[in-house]
Short mmCIF file of C-alpha atoms in Angstrom, two decimals:
data_model
loop_
_atom_site.label_atom_id
_atom_site.label_comp_id
_atom_site.label_asym_id
_atom_site.label_seq_id
_atom_site.Cartn_x
_atom_site.Cartn_y
_atom_site.Cartn_z
CA MET A 352 109.72 100.64 38.44
CA PRO A 353 109.79 102.13 34.93
CA LEU A 354 106.46 103.88 35.74
CA ALA A 355 107.77 105.21 39.07
CA ILE A 356 110.91 106.56 37.46
CA THR A 357 108.88 108.08 34.54
CA LEU A 358 106.32 109.89 37.02
CA LEU A 359 109.14 111.10 39.35
CA ALA A 360 111.00 112.39 36.58
CA GLY A 361 108.10 114.39 35.10
CA LEU A 362 107.54 115.70 38.68
CA ALA A 363 111.12 116.81 38.83
CA ASP A 364 110.99 118.34 35.32
CA THR A 365 108.21 120.63 36.35
CA THR A 366 109.24 121.41 40.08
CA GLY A 367 111.36 124.33 40.47
CA ALA A 368 112.95 123.30 43.66
CA LEU A 369 114.04 119.66 44.21
CA GLY A 370 114.03 120.09 48.05
CA VAL A 371 110.41 120.68 47.87
CA LEU A 372 109.80 117.50 45.88
CA ALA A 373 111.91 115.59 48.24
CA ALA A 374 109.83 116.74 51.24
CA ALA A 375 106.72 116.01 49.48
CA TRP A 376 108.07 112.33 48.76
CA ARG A 377 108.87 111.82 52.47
CA ALA A 378 105.50 113.04 53.38
CA THR A 379 103.40 111.16 50.92
CA ARG A 380 105.64 108.59 49.28
CA THR A 381 104.00 106.71 46.36
CA ASP A 382 100.81 108.74 46.64
CA LEU A 383 102.75 111.58 44.94
CA LEU A 384 103.32 109.64 41.79
CA HIS A 385 100.27 110.22 39.64
CA HIS A 386 99.15 112.87 37.10
CA GLY A 387 96.05 113.75 35.38
CA ALA A 388 92.52 114.21 36.46
CA ARG A 389 91.35 110.67 35.92
CA PRO A 390 94.65 108.59 36.88
CA ASP A 391 94.92 105.10 35.36
CA ARG A 392 97.60 102.31 35.51
CA THR A 393 99.68 104.26 33.06
CA SER A 394 99.47 107.63 34.91
CA SER A 395 99.41 106.68 38.42
CA LEU A 396 101.55 104.50 40.39
CA PRO A 397 99.30 103.86 43.24
CA VAL A 398 96.52 102.72 40.80
CA SER A 399 99.05 100.45 38.92
CA ILE A 400 100.10 98.88 42.34
CA GLU A 401 96.39 98.49 43.44
CA LEU A 402 95.50 96.65 40.29
CA SER A 403 98.39 94.06 40.93
CA TRP A 404 97.46 93.90 44.74
CA ASP A 405 93.90 93.00 43.86
CA ARG A 406 95.01 90.01 41.69
CA LEU A 407 97.06 88.51 44.68
CA GLY A 408 95.87 85.71 46.65
CA PRO A 409 95.75 85.68 50.37
CA ALA A 410 99.18 84.14 50.75
CA ALA A 411 100.93 86.40 48.46
CA ARG A 412 99.36 89.58 50.11
CA THR A 413 100.63 88.45 53.46
CA ALA A 414 104.03 87.62 51.99
CA LEU A 415 104.19 91.08 50.30
CA SER A 416 103.23 92.96 53.45
CA ALA A 417 106.06 90.95 55.38
CA ALA A 418 108.55 91.62 52.63
CA ALA A 419 107.80 95.31 52.67
CA LEU A 420 109.23 95.50 56.10
CA LEU A 421 112.71 94.63 55.06
CA PRO A 422 114.28 97.40 53.06
CA ASP A 423 117.55 95.33 52.52
CA GLY A 424 115.60 92.13 51.58
CA TRP A 425 116.90 88.59 52.26
CA PRO A 426 119.89 86.56 51.01
CA ALA A 427 118.91 84.86 47.58
CA ASP A 428 119.16 81.49 49.05
CA ARG A 429 117.75 82.11 52.35
CA SER A 430 114.26 83.57 52.18
CA GLY A 431 113.55 81.68 55.51
CA LEU A 432 116.04 83.92 57.38
CA TYR A 433 113.02 86.15 57.84
CA LEU A 434 110.12 84.81 56.15
CA PRO A 435 108.64 81.60 57.65
CA ASP A 436 107.66 78.50 55.66
CA VAL A 437 103.92 79.38 55.58
CA MET A 438 104.73 82.37 53.38
CA ALA A 439 106.67 80.27 50.90
CA ALA A 440 103.58 79.78 48.61
CA GLY A 441 102.99 83.34 48.57
CA LEU A 442 106.57 84.24 47.64
CA VAL A 443 106.50 81.91 44.73
CA GLU A 444 103.29 83.98 43.49
CA LEU A 445 105.07 87.24 44.04
CA GLU A 446 107.97 86.03 41.97
CA GLN A 447 105.87 84.80 39.25
CA ARG A 448 104.14 88.25 38.93
CA ALA A 449 107.56 89.99 39.12
CA MET A 450 106.77 91.77 42.24
CA ILE A 451 110.11 90.71 43.94
CA HIS A 452 113.38 92.17 42.65
CA HIS A 453 116.24 89.53 42.24
CA ASP A 454 119.93 90.54 42.15
CA GLU A 455 123.12 88.28 42.46
CA HIS A 456 122.98 88.29 46.29
CA ARG A 457 119.70 89.16 47.65
CA HIS A 458 116.04 89.40 46.88
CA ARG A 459 113.93 92.34 47.85
CA CYS A 460 110.64 94.38 47.32
CA LEU A 461 111.78 97.64 45.57
CA ALA A 462 111.20 100.94 47.27
CA PRO A 463 108.10 102.24 45.38
CA LEU A 464 106.17 99.03 45.84
CA ARG A 465 107.56 98.57 49.35
CA GLU A 466 106.36 102.26 50.42
CA HIS A 467 102.94 101.79 49.02
CA VAL A 468 102.22 98.53 50.67
CA ARG A 469 103.49 99.81 54.05
CA ALA A 470 101.21 102.84 53.73
CA HIS A 471 98.04 101.14 52.46
CA HIS A 472 98.45 97.49 53.30
CA PRO A 473 100.73 97.24 56.37
CA ALA A 474 101.43 93.95 58.02
CA GLY A 475 98.87 93.00 60.58
CA PRO A 476 99.65 91.64 64.15
CA ASP A 477 99.63 88.10 62.95
CA THR A 478 102.32 88.80 60.46
CA LEU A 479 104.46 90.81 62.84
CA ARG A 480 104.36 87.89 65.31
CA LEU A 481 105.66 85.45 62.77
CA LEU A 482 108.55 87.78 62.06
CA LEU A 483 109.43 87.97 65.84
CA GLU A 484 111.36 84.73 66.11
CA PRO A 485 113.59 85.30 63.07
CA ALA A 486 114.26 88.68 64.41
CA ARG A 487 115.20 87.17 67.88
CA ARG A 488 117.42 84.77 66.12
CA LEU A 489 119.34 87.48 64.45
CA THR A 490 119.46 89.67 67.36
CA THR A 491 120.94 86.83 69.52
CA ARG A 492 123.58 86.26 66.91
CA ALA A 493 124.46 90.10 66.97
CA ALA A 494 124.94 89.77 70.70
CA ARG A 495 127.85 87.37 69.96
CA ILE A 496 130.09 90.47 69.35
CA GLY A 497 133.00 90.48 71.97
CA LEU A 498 132.82 86.60 72.12
CA ALA A 499 135.14 84.14 70.50
CA ASP A 500 133.09 84.01 67.26
CA GLY A 501 132.23 87.60 67.42
CA ALA A 502 133.92 88.49 63.90
CA ARG A 503 131.90 85.82 62.19
CA ALA A 504 128.81 87.08 63.98
CA VAL A 505 129.45 90.74 62.83
CA ALA A 506 129.91 89.53 59.29
CA GLU A 507 126.71 87.76 59.35
CA THR A 508 124.72 90.47 60.98
CA VAL A 509 125.83 93.67 59.66
CA PRO A 510 123.96 92.94 56.18
CA GLU A 511 120.64 92.44 58.23
CA PHE A 512 121.10 95.43 60.56
CA GLY A 513 118.84 97.89 58.59
CA ASN A 514 116.13 95.24 58.34
CA LEU A 515 116.25 94.58 62.12
CA VAL A 516 116.07 98.38 63.00
CA ASP A 517 113.15 98.88 60.48
CA LEU A 518 111.29 95.85 61.47
CA ILE A 519 111.64 96.53 65.20
CA ARG A 520 110.58 100.31 64.89
CA THR A 521 107.53 99.13 63.00
CA ALA A 522 106.53 96.34 65.06
CA LEU A 523 106.87 97.80 68.53
CA PRO A 524 103.75 99.62 68.87
CA THR A 525 101.76 96.52 68.06
CA ILE A 526 103.99 93.75 69.48
CA PRO A 527 105.72 95.01 72.56
CA ASP A 528 107.80 91.80 72.75
CA TYR A 529 109.81 93.27 70.03
CA ALA A 530 111.33 95.53 72.74
CA THR A 531 113.23 92.67 74.35
CA LEU A 532 115.62 92.59 71.26
CA VAL A 533 116.69 96.28 71.62
CA PRO A 534 119.24 96.10 74.33
CA ASP A 535 121.46 93.55 72.39
CA LEU A 536 121.02 95.52 69.19
CA LEU A 537 122.23 98.76 71.12
CA ASP A 538 125.29 96.90 72.32
CA PHE A 539 125.94 95.75 68.60
CA GLN A 540 125.66 99.45 67.54
CA ARG A 541 128.24 100.43 70.14
CA CYS A 542 130.77 98.03 69.05
CA THR A 543 130.29 98.50 65.36
CA GLY A 544 129.46 102.16 64.89
CA LEU A 545 126.12 101.28 63.01
CA GLY A 546 122.95 103.26 63.40
CA ASP A 547 121.96 105.87 65.80
CA HIS A 548 120.36 106.39 69.17
CA HIS A 549 116.65 106.73 67.77
CA LEU A 550 115.78 102.95 68.23
CA GLY A 551 116.67 102.83 71.72
CA HIS A 552 114.46 105.94 72.63
CA HIS A 553 111.77 104.64 70.47
CA ALA A 554 111.74 101.36 72.40
CA LEU A 555 111.67 103.13 75.74
CA GLY A 556 108.53 104.82 74.51
CA HIS A 557 106.94 101.50 74.08
CA THR A 558 108.31 99.58 77.21
CA ALA A 559 106.46 99.58 80.57
CA ASP A 560 108.34 96.48 82.19
CA PRO A 561 110.78 98.22 84.70
CA ALA A 562 113.39 95.48 84.42
CA LEU A 563 113.53 95.78 80.59
CA ARG A 564 113.33 99.61 80.72
CA ALA A 565 116.53 99.46 82.92
CA ARG A 566 118.40 97.25 80.67
CA THR A 567 117.39 99.24 77.55
CA THR A 568 118.20 102.56 79.37
CA ARG A 569 121.65 101.26 80.30
CA ALA A 570 122.40 100.09 76.89
CA LEU A 571 121.40 103.44 75.33
CA ALA A 572 123.50 105.18 77.86
CA GLN A 573 126.57 103.09 76.78
CA LEU A 574 125.91 104.08 73.20
CA HIS A 575 125.80 107.80 73.96
CA PHE A 576 128.91 107.37 76.05
CA THR A 577 130.92 105.66 73.47
CA ARG A 578 129.96 108.39 71.08
CA GLY A 579 131.24 111.09 73.38
CA ASP A 580 127.76 112.26 74.54
CA HIS A 581 128.44 112.23 78.24
CA ALA A 582 125.54 114.42 79.29
CA HIS A 583 122.98 112.06 77.85
CA ALA A 584 124.82 108.93 78.94
CA ARG A 585 124.88 110.29 82.62
CA ALA A 586 121.13 111.20 82.58
CA LEU A 587 120.15 107.92 81.32
CA HIS A 588 122.34 106.17 83.78
CA GLY A 589 120.70 108.15 86.58
CA ARG A 590 117.21 106.85 85.27
CA ALA A 591 118.44 103.37 85.09
CA LEU A 592 119.85 103.19 88.62
CA PRO A 593 116.71 103.47 90.51
CA LEU A 594 114.81 101.16 88.10
CA SER A 595 117.50 98.44 88.79
CA ARG A 596 117.09 98.97 92.39
CA GLN A 597 113.24 98.87 92.11
CA VAL A 598 113.08 95.30 90.62
CA GLY A 599 116.09 94.08 92.78
CA ASP A 600 118.46 93.76 89.77
CA VAL A 601 121.55 93.80 91.75
CA LEU A 602 123.80 93.17 88.58
CA GLY A 603 122.13 96.02 86.68
CA GLU A 604 122.77 98.30 89.60
CA ALA A 605 126.38 97.27 89.61
CA ASP A 606 126.73 97.74 85.83
CA THR A 607 125.30 101.25 86.09
CA LEU A 608 127.61 102.31 88.79
CA LYS A 609 130.57 100.95 86.82
CA ASP A 610 129.34 102.83 83.86
CA LEU A 611 128.87 106.02 85.70
CA GLY A 612 132.55 105.49 86.88
CA ASN A 613 133.67 105.28 83.43
CA ILE A 614 132.07 108.65 82.69
CA ALA A 615 133.91 110.10 85.71
CA PHE A 616 137.18 108.45 84.71
CA ILE A 617 136.98 110.02 81.14
CA GLU A 618 136.22 113.47 82.60
CA SER A 619 139.22 113.09 84.92
CA ASP A 620 137.29 113.06 88.04
CA ASP A 621 139.38 110.23 89.65
CA ALA A 622 137.89 110.52 93.02
CA ALA A 623 134.24 110.10 91.91
CA ALA A 624 135.39 107.36 89.49
CA ARG A 625 137.01 105.32 92.25
CA ALA A 626 134.10 105.92 94.66
CA LEU A 627 131.69 104.56 91.95
CA TYR A 628 133.93 101.47 91.09
CA ASP A 629 134.42 100.72 94.85
CA GLN A 630 130.52 100.70 95.14
CA ALA A 631 130.12 98.25 92.12
CA LEU A 632 132.83 95.82 92.96
CA PRO A 633 131.08 94.34 96.13
CA LEU A 634 127.95 94.08 94.27
CA TYR A 635 129.42 92.05 91.44
CA ARG A 636 130.93 89.73 94.09
CA GLN A 637 127.64 89.49 95.93
CA VAL A 638 125.88 88.09 92.82
CA GLY A 639 128.86 86.15 91.75
CA SER A 640 129.51 88.16 88.54
CA VAL A 641 133.05 87.24 87.80
CA LEU A 642 132.86 89.24 84.37
CA GLY A 643 131.79 92.43 86.19
CA GLU A 644 134.30 91.85 88.86
CA ALA A 645 137.11 91.52 86.22
CA ASN A 646 136.01 94.52 84.29
CA THR A 647 136.00 96.76 87.58
CA LEU A 648 139.42 95.51 88.46
CA VAL A 649 140.60 96.69 85.11
CA ASN A 650 139.00 100.03 85.57
CA LEU A 651 140.50 100.39 89.07
CA GLY A 652 143.92 99.36 87.53
CA ARG A 653 143.66 102.17 85.02
CA LEU A 654 143.09 104.76 87.91
CA SER A 655 146.14 103.41 89.52
CA PHE A 656 148.11 103.58 86.14
CA ARG A 657 147.04 107.29 85.51
CA GLU A 658 148.21 108.03 89.17
CA SER A 659 151.61 106.33 88.11
CA ALA A 660 151.08 103.70 90.64
CA ASN A 661 152.21 101.14 88.05
CA GLY A 662 152.75 98.23 90.40
CA THR A 663 149.23 98.47 91.77
CA ALA A 664 147.79 98.65 88.34
CA ARG A 665 149.76 95.72 87.15
CA ALA A 666 148.29 93.78 90.09
CA ARG A 667 144.81 94.69 89.27
CA TYR A 668 145.40 93.79 85.67
CA ASP A 669 146.90 90.53 86.54
CA GLN A 670 143.85 89.55 88.87
CA ALA A 671 141.52 90.61 85.96
CA LEU A 672 143.39 88.63 83.39
CA ARG A 673 143.20 85.40 85.37
CA LEU A 674 139.49 86.06 85.68
CA PHE A 675 138.91 86.54 82.05
CA LYS A 676 140.87 83.60 81.07
CA ARG A 677 138.72 81.51 83.52
CA LEU A 678 135.59 82.71 81.75
CA GLY A 679 137.04 82.32 78.40
CA ASP A 680 136.22 85.94 77.74
CA VAL A 681 138.39 86.77 74.89
CA GLN A 682 137.56 90.65 74.69
CA GLY A 683 138.25 91.00 78.33
CA GLU A 684 141.54 89.16 77.89
CA ALA A 685 142.43 91.52 74.92
CA ASN A 686 141.66 94.70 76.97
CA THR A 687 143.83 93.52 79.74
CA LEU A 688 146.78 92.42 77.64
CA LYS A 689 146.48 96.10 75.89
CA ASP A 690 146.42 97.76 79.35
CA LEU A 691 149.62 95.77 80.41
CA GLY A 692 151.21 96.75 77.33
CA ASN A 693 150.39 100.54 78.27
CA ILE A 694 152.40 99.95 81.53
CA ALA A 695 155.30 98.52 79.68
CA PHE A 696 155.34 101.48 77.25
CA ILE A 697 155.11 103.89 80.00
CA GLU A 698 158.22 101.99 81.52
CA SER A 699 159.94 102.57 78.21
CA ASP A 700 159.97 98.66 77.47
CA ASP A 701 158.83 99.07 74.06
CA ALA A 702 159.52 95.46 72.95
CA ALA A 703 157.16 94.03 75.84
CA ALA A 704 154.73 96.54 74.89
CA ARG A 705 154.61 95.80 71.30
CA ALA A 706 154.58 92.04 72.19
CA LEU A 707 151.48 92.74 74.37
CA TYR A 708 149.68 94.87 71.82
CA ASP A 709 150.44 92.17 69.15
CA ARG A 710 148.89 89.73 71.30
CA ALA A 711 145.71 91.73 71.92
CA LEU A 712 145.14 92.89 68.18
CA PRO A 713 144.11 89.46 66.64
CA LEU A 714 141.94 88.96 69.72
CA TYR A 715 140.05 92.01 69.03
CA ARG A 716 139.63 91.07 65.35
CA GLN A 717 138.53 87.64 66.27
CA VAL A 718 135.70 89.02 68.42
CA GLY A 719 134.78 91.84 66.08
CA SER A 720 135.61 94.66 68.39
CA VAL A 721 136.45 97.67 66.08
CA LEU A 722 137.06 99.86 68.96
CA GLY A 723 139.53 97.54 70.59
CA GLU A 724 141.29 97.18 67.20
CA ALA A 725 141.38 100.86 66.87
CA ASN A 726 142.88 101.37 70.36
CA THR A 727 145.55 98.82 69.75
CA LEU A 728 146.52 100.32 66.40
CA SER A 729 146.74 103.76 67.83
CA ARG A 730 149.14 102.30 70.61
CA LEU A 731 151.28 100.43 68.02
CA GLY A 732 151.57 103.93 66.41
CA ASP A 733 152.95 105.45 69.67
CA ILE A 734 155.57 102.74 69.90
CA ALA A 735 156.69 103.48 66.11
CA PHE A 736 156.85 107.13 67.07
CA ASP A 737 158.79 106.67 70.03
CA GLU A 738 161.39 104.69 68.00
CA SER A 739 161.48 107.48 65.38
CA ASP A 740 159.80 105.37 62.69
CA ASP A 741 157.40 108.04 61.68
CA ALA A 742 156.40 106.20 58.44
CA THR A 743 155.04 103.19 60.52
CA ALA A 744 153.68 105.41 62.99
CA ARG A 745 151.61 107.30 60.30
CA VAL A 746 150.47 104.11 58.86
CA ARG A 747 149.11 102.86 62.22
CA TYR A 748 147.48 106.23 63.24
CA ASP A 749 145.87 106.36 59.84
CA GLN A 750 144.57 102.78 60.28
CA ALA A 751 142.99 103.74 63.59
CA LEU A 752 141.48 106.96 62.74
CA PRO A 753 138.64 105.91 60.50
CA LEU A 754 137.90 103.01 62.75
CA PHE A 755 137.46 105.36 65.86
CA LYS A 756 135.25 107.66 63.64
CA ARG A 757 133.14 104.62 62.44
CA VAL A 758 132.40 103.81 66.08
CA GLY A 759 132.07 107.41 67.24
CA ASP A 760 134.67 107.16 69.64
CA VAL A 761 135.74 110.81 70.34
CA LEU A 762 138.54 109.98 72.77
CA GLY A 763 140.10 107.55 70.44
CA GLU A 764 139.89 110.04 67.54
CA ALA A 765 141.40 112.88 69.62
CA ASN A 766 144.34 110.62 70.84
CA THR A 767 145.10 109.67 67.25
CA LEU A 768 144.95 113.13 66.03
CA ASN A 769 147.41 114.05 68.73
CA GLY A 770 149.72 111.32 67.39
CA LEU A 771 149.56 112.66 63.96
CA GLY A 772 150.35 116.16 65.38
CA ARG A 773 153.45 114.90 66.98
CA ILE A 774 154.70 113.49 63.64
CA ALA A 775 154.05 116.79 62.13
CA PHE A 776 155.87 118.61 64.82
CA ARG A 777 158.92 116.45 64.67
CA GLN A 778 158.95 116.96 60.83
CA SER A 779 159.19 120.71 61.53
CA ASP A 780 155.68 121.39 60.19
CA ASN A 781 154.38 123.44 62.95
CA ALA A 782 151.37 124.69 61.07
CA ALA A 783 150.09 121.21 60.57
CA ALA A 784 151.07 120.18 64.16
CA GLY A 785 149.32 123.03 65.60
CA ALA A 786 146.10 122.34 63.40
CA LEU A 787 146.19 118.71 64.41
CA TYR A 788 146.58 119.61 68.20
CA ARG A 789 143.76 122.14 68.04
CA GLN A 790 141.34 119.49 66.41
CA ALA A 791 142.35 117.13 69.18
CA LEU A 792 141.83 119.74 71.91
CA GLU A 793 138.49 120.44 70.67
CA LEU A 794 137.39 116.81 70.82
CA TYR A 795 138.83 116.58 74.49
CA GLU A 796 136.91 119.55 75.45
CA SER A 797 133.60 118.19 74.14
CA ILE A 798 134.01 115.20 76.36
CA HIS A 799 135.33 117.08 79.46
CA ASP A 800 138.64 115.18 79.51
CA ARG A 801 140.60 117.60 81.36
CA TYR A 802 143.66 115.44 81.76
CA SER A 803 144.17 115.08 78.07
CA GLN A 804 143.27 118.77 77.50
CA ALA A 805 146.20 119.69 79.72
CA TRP A 806 148.70 117.58 77.73
CA THR A 807 147.52 119.12 74.58
CA HIS A 808 147.94 122.66 75.78
CA ALA A 809 151.44 121.59 76.70
CA HIS A 810 151.94 120.34 73.06
CA LEU A 811 150.63 123.59 71.81
CA THR A 812 153.30 125.55 73.75
CA HIS A 813 155.85 124.19 71.41
CA VAL A 814 154.14 125.30 68.08
CA THR A 815 152.99 128.70 69.21
CA THR A 816 154.71 131.94 70.30
CA ASP A 817 154.10 134.98 72.41
CA ALA A 818 150.40 135.41 73.45
CA ARG A 819 149.30 132.30 72.11
CA ARG A 820 151.98 130.25 73.92
CA ALA A 821 151.31 132.22 77.09
CA HIS A 822 147.48 131.20 76.86
CA HIS A 823 148.29 127.62 76.60
CA VAL A 824 150.66 127.63 79.50
CA ARG A 825 147.97 129.40 81.70
CA ALA A 826 145.34 126.71 80.48
CA MET A 827 147.57 124.02 81.15
CA ASN A 828 148.36 125.13 84.63
CA ARG A 829 144.75 125.80 85.47
CA LEU A 830 143.74 122.38 84.35
CA ALA A 831 146.66 120.66 86.18
CA ALA A 832 145.59 122.54 89.34
CA ARG A 833 142.08 121.15 89.16
CA LEU A 834 143.32 117.56 88.71
CA ASP A 835 144.37 115.53 91.56
CA VAL A 836 147.09 113.44 89.77
CA PRO A 837 150.34 113.18 91.65
CA GLY A 838 153.30 114.70 89.94
CA LEU A 839 151.32 115.77 86.98
CA HIS A 840 151.85 119.53 87.26
CA ASP A 841 155.68 118.93 87.50
CA ARG A 842 155.72 116.66 84.46
CA LEU A 843 153.62 119.19 82.42
CA ARG A 844 156.14 122.06 83.25
CA GLY A 845 158.96 119.89 82.38
CA PHE A 846 157.59 119.12 79.13
CA THR A 847 156.90 122.72 78.27
CA ARG A 848 160.51 123.66 78.99
CA GLY A 849 162.03 120.82 77.05
CA ILE A 850 161.91 119.70 73.46
CA ALA A 851 158.82 117.64 72.43
CA ALA A 852 160.73 115.12 70.68
CA GLY A 853 159.14 111.82 71.95
CA VAL A 854 155.84 110.48 73.02
CA VAL A 855 154.49 112.01 76.25
CA ARG A 856 154.33 108.64 77.91
CA GLY A 857 151.98 109.89 80.69
CA GLY A 858 149.41 111.49 78.39
CA GLY A 859 145.85 110.50 77.27
CA GLY A 860 142.87 110.02 79.43
CA GLY A 861 142.73 106.22 78.90
CA ASP A 862 140.01 104.02 77.60
CA PRO A 863 137.69 102.27 80.14
CA SER A 864 136.39 98.89 79.34
CA TRP A 865 133.67 98.91 76.47
#
């Protein structure tokens, strides 16, 4: 490490543009770190590392090639989390030669050594196969998110996420079996906000099995959907649907139809959403998927709720809640309690709504659902605002906002910004309110949520004047005319004529099952 730092510092000292040096490092890594016409161990990091490599026994070389695949290392007391017992002797030798870095909690191969070994002595197929089972165990643990022990699973898996992604990306071209781990890891990303979409696309490039391609494509689509990229989500679902039908995967077909319905729902195309949910529901019942049936009932309930058919919505939620409890599905139970709370809130029964949200919140935390927790906190903020407790409302919104941002939930972020805008308006800070509403509007537009766009234009009529106010009235009317929601236009017009002092209890596009 001292040699690596010294050589890199020398390059930085003589290089005019550090951006060029950074690009060179990305391209050549440790091969960059040498100087002199005849480099030796004191002037060249690659030479120094190679001298050490040459002195290692076969077991230590294998262990080092494996350790180089784990950028975040392993827990100090659990090398076996990744590295099997057959590598133990090699690890002992690496530690004796000070080629493994120790800190209080983890052991790892430091970046200069790791990058050189990966480039010049990469792990072979046999080593990659040895790491497959540990990776599978960790990914299976990650898949517990949303279940009763989900919070513990998240706490255990988050420190290993970077290792899993790096290992899978490296191993996939050689060991295609690693592709089976990707769908569960994509679901973990969707619920925690970790990572990006690249792993999913990389896996599809190395996956030939149509059933696995369908599952991976569906999970990747859900990740794009949660992060507000509906175009990619819809396109991916469009690819997953024929794959599921090709292999006779009725459950996968139903899941894809339901997920397409969720996109339509967020985009306020209620007719398309209902048609898709109505296609999915009998398929779930055909294959006996009680969970799929329950989630679809919840989504149909949300359609009824948006159409102000609260009795129908409550009946759907009650059906779903019984099914979730029968299954022991804690997250499904939390989702439904929150939705029942939404009905109570719309019906101005704040006490009942708060009680239902307060039941849902610890369930979301129990299963590790950041998104569910954020939604519930935002709803509790709405109640506090409705009760003129602006301080509590702001606290709740401020708690929810970073959680929505962490998971990339554009709708939740927009709804929370709208809530903060309402607080600013009530405190006569029209400039701040307008800025927050406009931020929310831009996010609603990015996900094509016309319903919430219409309500936000209505809010903006109260903080603008003359031509700008007229613009928002026209935009509100245009959107309302395109939406097939009974009574919406009248509610919007009434709101613009009144005083925006309370929560718009019919606003917001909703949050389909995640």
